[in-house]
């Protein structure tokens, strides 16, 4: 049985179980779907080009200098809006990273697929930290949401880049798909929370005109 047919059979079985739901918890069924999707991305959709690209994309060390340069460019050349975004992004990342890493992950306690499954194609080192949600996804989607709030015409680029980072986490074998989907959702919430608080302060004390 080839891989495509094997996954079709597994997916059909999962759908069958959902239709004939007979007392098993929905959480268990969702985990089955998540594992199937992980195998689809990590195995079935694997290809030599992505094997080369995704480990590079997913490594934050490769993005530190570009991120620093972008942040400095916002300060120096971004005018009022750029300086504002440069300040708010600090609070956004603090909120997204701290809540995901030190609140949600310990509460859920999900083991990473590279530590839980036997047949993972692991393309990077596997951390011993918890898996749900993906902090990469949380932080990059929080950033994309904040940037999209102030630079709406470029929102497709911001979210496209964030999606690439999130997808890479599954492809290299260190997160389940639902880890990055939940991370994307919480990241967007964090970005909107910071933008909403700023908007509230602007309406109350005219913060933008006084400080920027």
mmCIF file of C-alpha atoms in Angstrom:
data_model
loop_
_atom_site.group_PDB
_atom_site.id
_atom_site.type_symbol
_atom_site.label_atom_id
_atom_site.label_comp_id
_atom_site.label_asym_id
_atom_site.label_seq_id
_atom_site.Cartn_x
_atom_site.Cartn_y
_atom_site.Cartn_z
ATOM 1 C CA UNK A 1 0.000 0.000 0.000
ATOM 2 C CA UNK A 2 1.532 3.334 -1.035
ATOM 3 C CA UNK A 3 1.660 6.284 1.358
ATOM 4 C CA UNK A 4 -1.167 8.246 -0.272
ATOM 5 C CA UNK A 5 -3.556 5.302 -0.109
ATOM 6 C CA UNK A 6 -2.486 4.517 3.448
ATOM 7 C CA UNK A 7 -3.253 8.045 4.600
ATOM 8 C CA UNK A 8 -6.581 8.030 2.759
ATOM 9 C CA UNK A 9 -7.560 4.859 4.610
ATOM 10 C CA UNK A 10 -6.516 6.346 7.960
ATOM 11 C CA UNK A 11 -8.379 9.586 7.282
ATOM 12 C CA UNK A 12 -11.516 7.680 6.235
ATOM 13 C CA UNK A 13 -11.336 5.701 9.463
ATOM 14 C CA UNK A 14 -11.088 8.886 11.538
ATOM 15 C CA UNK A 15 -14.103 10.375 9.732
ATOM 16 C CA UNK A 16 -15.983 7.120 10.337
ATOM 17 C CA UNK A 17 -15.208 7.322 14.055
ATOM 18 C CA UNK A 18 -16.417 10.916 14.169
ATOM 19 C CA UNK A 19 -19.674 10.011 12.453
ATOM 20 C CA UNK A 20 -20.276 7.025 14.746
ATOM 21 C CA UNK A 21 -19.173 8.921 17.856
ATOM 22 C CA UNK A 22 -19.836 6.361 20.593
ATOM 23 C CA UNK A 23 -18.629 7.689 23.910
ATOM 24 C CA UNK A 24 -14.954 8.416 23.235
ATOM 25 C CA UNK A 25 -13.992 11.906 24.164
ATOM 26 C CA UNK A 26 -13.731 14.511 21.423
ATOM 27 C CA UNK A 27 -10.249 15.325 22.694
ATOM 28 C CA UNK A 28 -9.061 11.816 21.858
ATOM 29 C CA UNK A 29 -10.488 12.048 18.354
ATOM 30 C CA UNK A 30 -8.901 15.441 17.803
ATOM 31 C CA UNK A 31 -5.560 14.010 18.873
ATOM 32 C CA UNK A 32 -5.963 11.245 16.285
ATOM 33 C CA UNK A 33 -6.639 13.816 13.585
ATOM 34 C CA UNK A 34 -3.681 15.889 14.755
ATOM 35 C CA UNK A 35 -1.319 12.918 14.571
ATOM 36 C CA UNK A 36 -2.606 12.055 11.105
ATOM 37 C CA UNK A 37 -2.061 15.625 9.903
ATOM 38 C CA UNK A 38 1.410 15.602 11.424
ATOM 39 C CA UNK A 39 2.291 12.426 9.533
ATOM 40 C CA UNK A 40 0.869 13.913 6.346
ATOM 41 C CA UNK A 41 3.106 16.988 6.582
ATOM 42 C CA UNK A 42 6.162 15.345 8.103
ATOM 43 C CA UNK A 43 6.167 12.248 5.869
ATOM 44 C CA UNK A 44 3.806 12.255 2.894
ATOM 45 C CA UNK A 45 4.449 15.846 1.778
ATOM 46 C CA UNK A 46 8.188 15.653 2.442
ATOM 47 C CA UNK A 47 10.464 16.552 -0.455
ATOM 48 C CA UNK A 48 14.180 17.326 -0.944
ATOM 49 C CA UNK A 49 13.613 21.064 -1.476
ATOM 50 C CA UNK A 50 11.678 21.522 1.773
ATOM 51 C CA UNK A 51 14.165 19.276 3.579
ATOM 52 C CA UNK A 52 16.760 21.890 2.685
ATOM 53 C CA UNK A 53 14.685 25.031 3.245
ATOM 54 C CA UNK A 54 12.536 24.330 6.299
ATOM 55 C CA UNK A 55 15.325 23.666 8.845
ATOM 56 C CA UNK A 56 16.841 27.017 7.869
ATOM 57 C CA UNK A 57 13.484 28.823 8.007
ATOM 58 C CA UNK A 58 12.571 27.403 11.410
ATOM 59 C CA UNK A 59 15.879 28.381 13.096
ATOM 60 C CA UNK A 60 15.400 31.725 14.861
ATOM 61 C CA UNK A 61 19.157 32.294 14.919
ATOM 62 C CA UNK A 62 18.938 33.045 11.203
ATOM 63 C CA UNK A 63 16.412 35.807 11.823
ATOM 64 C CA UNK A 64 18.014 37.670 14.730
ATOM 65 C CA UNK A 65 20.008 40.127 12.611
ATOM 66 C CA UNK A 66 17.160 40.814 10.109
ATOM 67 C CA UNK A 67 14.761 41.348 13.026
ATOM 68 C CA UNK A 68 17.188 43.763 14.714
ATOM 69 C CA UNK A 69 17.692 45.680 11.463
ATOM 70 C CA UNK A 70 13.940 45.954 10.896
ATOM 71 C CA UNK A 71 13.430 47.182 14.461
ATOM 72 C CA UNK A 72 16.165 49.816 14.066
ATOM 73 C CA UNK A 73 14.720 50.845 10.700
ATOM 74 C CA UNK A 74 11.356 51.418 12.374
ATOM 75 C CA UNK A 75 13.021 53.654 14.954
ATOM 76 C CA UNK A 76 15.167 55.637 12.503
ATOM 77 C CA UNK A 77 13.090 55.739 9.321
ATOM 78 C CA UNK A 78 9.604 54.721 10.408
ATOM 79 C CA UNK A 79 8.450 58.161 11.512
ATOM 80 C CA UNK A 80 5.722 58.278 14.156
ATOM 81 C CA UNK A 81 4.018 55.041 13.190
ATOM 82 C CA UNK A 82 7.286 53.115 12.930
ATOM 83 C CA UNK A 83 8.516 54.282 16.326
ATOM 84 C CA UNK A 84 5.163 53.401 17.826
ATOM 85 C CA UNK A 85 5.250 49.881 16.354
ATOM 86 C CA UNK A 86 8.845 49.425 17.547
ATOM 87 C CA UNK A 87 7.754 50.149 21.108
ATOM 88 C CA UNK A 88 4.525 48.153 21.018
ATOM 89 C CA UNK A 89 6.195 45.078 19.531
ATOM 90 C CA UNK A 90 8.273 44.735 22.708
ATOM 91 C CA UNK A 91 5.128 44.534 24.845
ATOM 92 C CA UNK A 92 3.487 42.230 22.309
ATOM 93 C CA UNK A 93 6.327 39.679 22.367
ATOM 94 C CA UNK A 94 6.544 39.870 26.154
ATOM 95 C CA UNK A 95 2.840 39.058 26.394
ATOM 96 C CA UNK A 96 2.813 36.332 23.759
ATOM 97 C CA UNK A 97 6.034 34.575 24.763
ATOM 98 C CA UNK A 98 5.500 34.657 28.523
ATOM 99 C CA UNK A 99 1.907 33.450 28.384
ATOM 100 C CA UNK A 100 2.637 30.660 25.917
ATOM 101 C CA UNK A 101 5.874 29.421 27.494
ATOM 102 C CA UNK A 102 5.125 29.832 31.196
ATOM 103 C CA UNK A 103 1.326 29.601 31.443
ATOM 104 C CA UNK A 104 -0.276 27.582 28.643
ATOM 105 C CA UNK A 105 2.477 25.047 27.984
ATOM 106 C CA UNK A 106 2.803 23.895 31.616
ATOM 107 C CA UNK A 107 -0.987 23.748 31.973
ATOM 108 C CA UNK A 108 -1.456 21.564 28.881
ATOM 109 C CA UNK A 109 1.781 19.580 29.250
ATOM 110 C CA UNK A 110 1.736 18.061 25.782
ATOM 111 C CA UNK A 111 4.849 16.107 24.734
ATOM 112 C CA UNK A 112 6.431 17.052 21.422
ATOM 113 C CA UNK A 113 5.926 14.587 18.557
ATOM 114 C CA UNK A 114 9.697 14.108 18.256
ATOM 115 C CA UNK A 115 9.668 12.833 21.852
ATOM 116 C CA UNK A 116 6.377 10.950 21.647
ATOM 117 C CA UNK A 117 6.241 9.273 18.232
ATOM 118 C CA UNK A 118 8.586 6.618 16.892
ATOM 119 C CA UNK A 119 8.685 7.428 13.176
ATOM 120 C CA UNK A 120 9.276 11.185 13.116
ATOM 121 C CA UNK A 121 11.459 12.668 10.370
ATOM 122 C CA UNK A 122 13.401 14.956 12.699
ATOM 123 C CA UNK A 123 15.325 17.605 10.753
ATOM 124 C CA UNK A 124 16.427 19.747 13.722
ATOM 125 C CA UNK A 125 17.219 19.100 17.368
ATOM 126 C CA UNK A 126 14.265 18.151 19.565
ATOM 127 C CA UNK A 127 13.660 20.243 22.667
ATOM 128 C CA UNK A 128 12.501 18.723 25.914
ATOM 129 C CA UNK A 129 10.008 21.549 26.495
ATOM 130 C CA UNK A 130 6.274 21.079 26.037
ATOM 131 C CA UNK A 131 4.658 21.249 22.626
ATOM 132 C CA UNK A 132 1.299 23.064 22.948
ATOM 133 C CA UNK A 133 1.160 25.770 21.767
ATOM 134 C CA UNK A 134 4.101 26.465 19.479
ATOM 135 C CA UNK A 135 5.895 29.530 20.839
ATOM 136 C CA UNK A 136 7.292 30.204 17.363
ATOM 137 C CA UNK A 137 3.749 30.383 16.019
ATOM 138 C CA UNK A 138 2.490 32.458 18.943
ATOM 139 C CA UNK A 139 5.235 35.069 18.657
ATOM 140 C CA UNK A 140 5.307 35.357 14.865
ATOM 141 C CA UNK A 141 1.515 35.654 14.585
ATOM 142 C CA UNK A 142 1.433 38.191 17.410
ATOM 143 C CA UNK A 143 4.001 40.221 15.465
ATOM 144 C CA UNK A 144 2.135 39.779 12.175
ATOM 145 C CA UNK A 145 -1.120 40.923 13.782
ATOM 146 C CA UNK A 146 0.415 44.033 15.310
ATOM 147 C CA UNK A 147 2.155 44.960 12.047
ATOM 148 C CA UNK A 148 -1.034 44.325 10.089
ATOM 149 C CA UNK A 149 -2.933 46.605 12.453
ATOM 150 C CA UNK A 150 -0.687 49.534 11.548
ATOM 151 C CA UNK A 151 0.332 48.547 8.003
ATOM 152 C CA UNK A 152 -2.849 46.979 6.676
ATOM 153 C CA UNK A 153 -1.844 47.009 3.013
ATOM 154 C CA UNK A 154 0.965 44.523 3.758
ATOM 155 C CA UNK A 155 -1.108 42.133 5.895
ATOM 156 C CA UNK A 156 -0.934 39.317 3.332
ATOM 157 C CA UNK A 157 2.860 39.409 3.438
ATOM 158 C CA UNK A 158 2.968 39.457 7.249
ATOM 159 C CA UNK A 159 0.559 36.545 7.644
ATOM 160 C CA UNK A 160 2.125 34.651 4.759
ATOM 161 C CA UNK A 161 5.531 34.820 6.400
ATOM 162 C CA UNK A 162 4.045 33.845 9.761
ATOM 163 C CA UNK A 163 2.338 30.844 8.152
ATOM 164 C CA UNK A 164 5.640 29.738 6.618
ATOM 165 C CA UNK A 165 7.337 29.776 10.021
ATOM 166 C CA UNK A 166 4.429 27.902 11.592
ATOM 167 C CA UNK A 167 4.368 25.266 8.845
ATOM 168 C CA UNK A 168 8.109 24.732 9.204
ATOM 169 C CA UNK A 169 7.652 23.706 12.845
ATOM 170 C CA UNK A 170 5.493 20.768 11.800
ATOM 171 C CA UNK A 171 7.566 19.873 8.762
ATOM 172 C CA UNK A 172 10.815 19.550 10.735
ATOM 173 C CA UNK A 173 9.098 17.301 13.285
ATOM 174 C CA UNK A 174 8.971 19.359 16.484
ATOM 175 C CA UNK A 175 5.276 20.333 16.653
ATOM 176 C CA UNK A 176 1.862 18.952 15.816
ATOM 177 C CA UNK A 177 -0.378 20.958 13.433
ATOM 178 C CA UNK A 178 -2.806 21.852 16.228
ATOM 179 C CA UNK A 179 0.145 23.239 18.221
ATOM 180 C CA UNK A 180 0.804 25.832 15.538
ATOM 181 C CA UNK A 181 -2.887 26.495 14.839
ATOM 182 C CA UNK A 182 -3.511 27.194 18.522
ATOM 183 C CA UNK A 183 -0.296 29.212 18.624
ATOM 184 C CA UNK A 184 -1.431 31.291 15.658
ATOM 185 C CA UNK A 185 -4.790 31.939 17.322
ATOM 186 C CA UNK A 186 -3.288 32.966 20.654
ATOM 187 C CA UNK A 187 -0.634 35.053 18.911
ATOM 188 C CA UNK A 188 -3.303 36.982 17.012
ATOM 189 C CA UNK A 189 -5.157 37.493 20.288
ATOM 190 C CA UNK A 190 -1.993 38.912 21.900
ATOM 191 C CA UNK A 191 -1.416 41.285 18.982
ATOM 192 C CA UNK A 192 -5.008 42.499 19.140
ATOM 193 C CA UNK A 193 -4.850 42.887 22.924
ATOM 194 C CA UNK A 194 -1.803 45.171 22.704
ATOM 195 C CA UNK A 195 -3.278 47.115 19.773
ATOM 196 C CA UNK A 196 -6.598 47.407 21.626
ATOM 197 C CA UNK A 197 -4.955 48.696 24.812
ATOM 198 C CA UNK A 198 -3.035 51.262 22.772
ATOM 199 C CA UNK A 199 -6.209 52.364 21.001
ATOM 200 C CA UNK A 200 -7.943 52.717 24.350
ATOM 201 C CA UNK A 201 -5.109 54.851 25.716
ATOM 202 C CA UNK A 202 -5.163 57.017 22.593
ATOM 203 C CA UNK A 203 -8.864 57.676 23.023
ATOM 204 C CA UNK A 204 -8.443 58.436 26.720
ATOM 205 C CA UNK A 205 -5.257 60.485 27.043
ATOM 206 C CA UNK A 206 -4.306 61.368 23.457
ATOM 207 C CA UNK A 207 -1.146 59.264 23.841
ATOM 208 C CA UNK A 208 -0.174 59.251 20.176
ATOM 209 C CA UNK A 209 0.033 63.014 19.809
ATOM 210 C CA UNK A 210 1.812 63.569 23.119
ATOM 211 C CA UNK A 211 4.464 60.846 22.876
ATOM 212 C CA UNK A 212 4.862 60.237 19.158
#
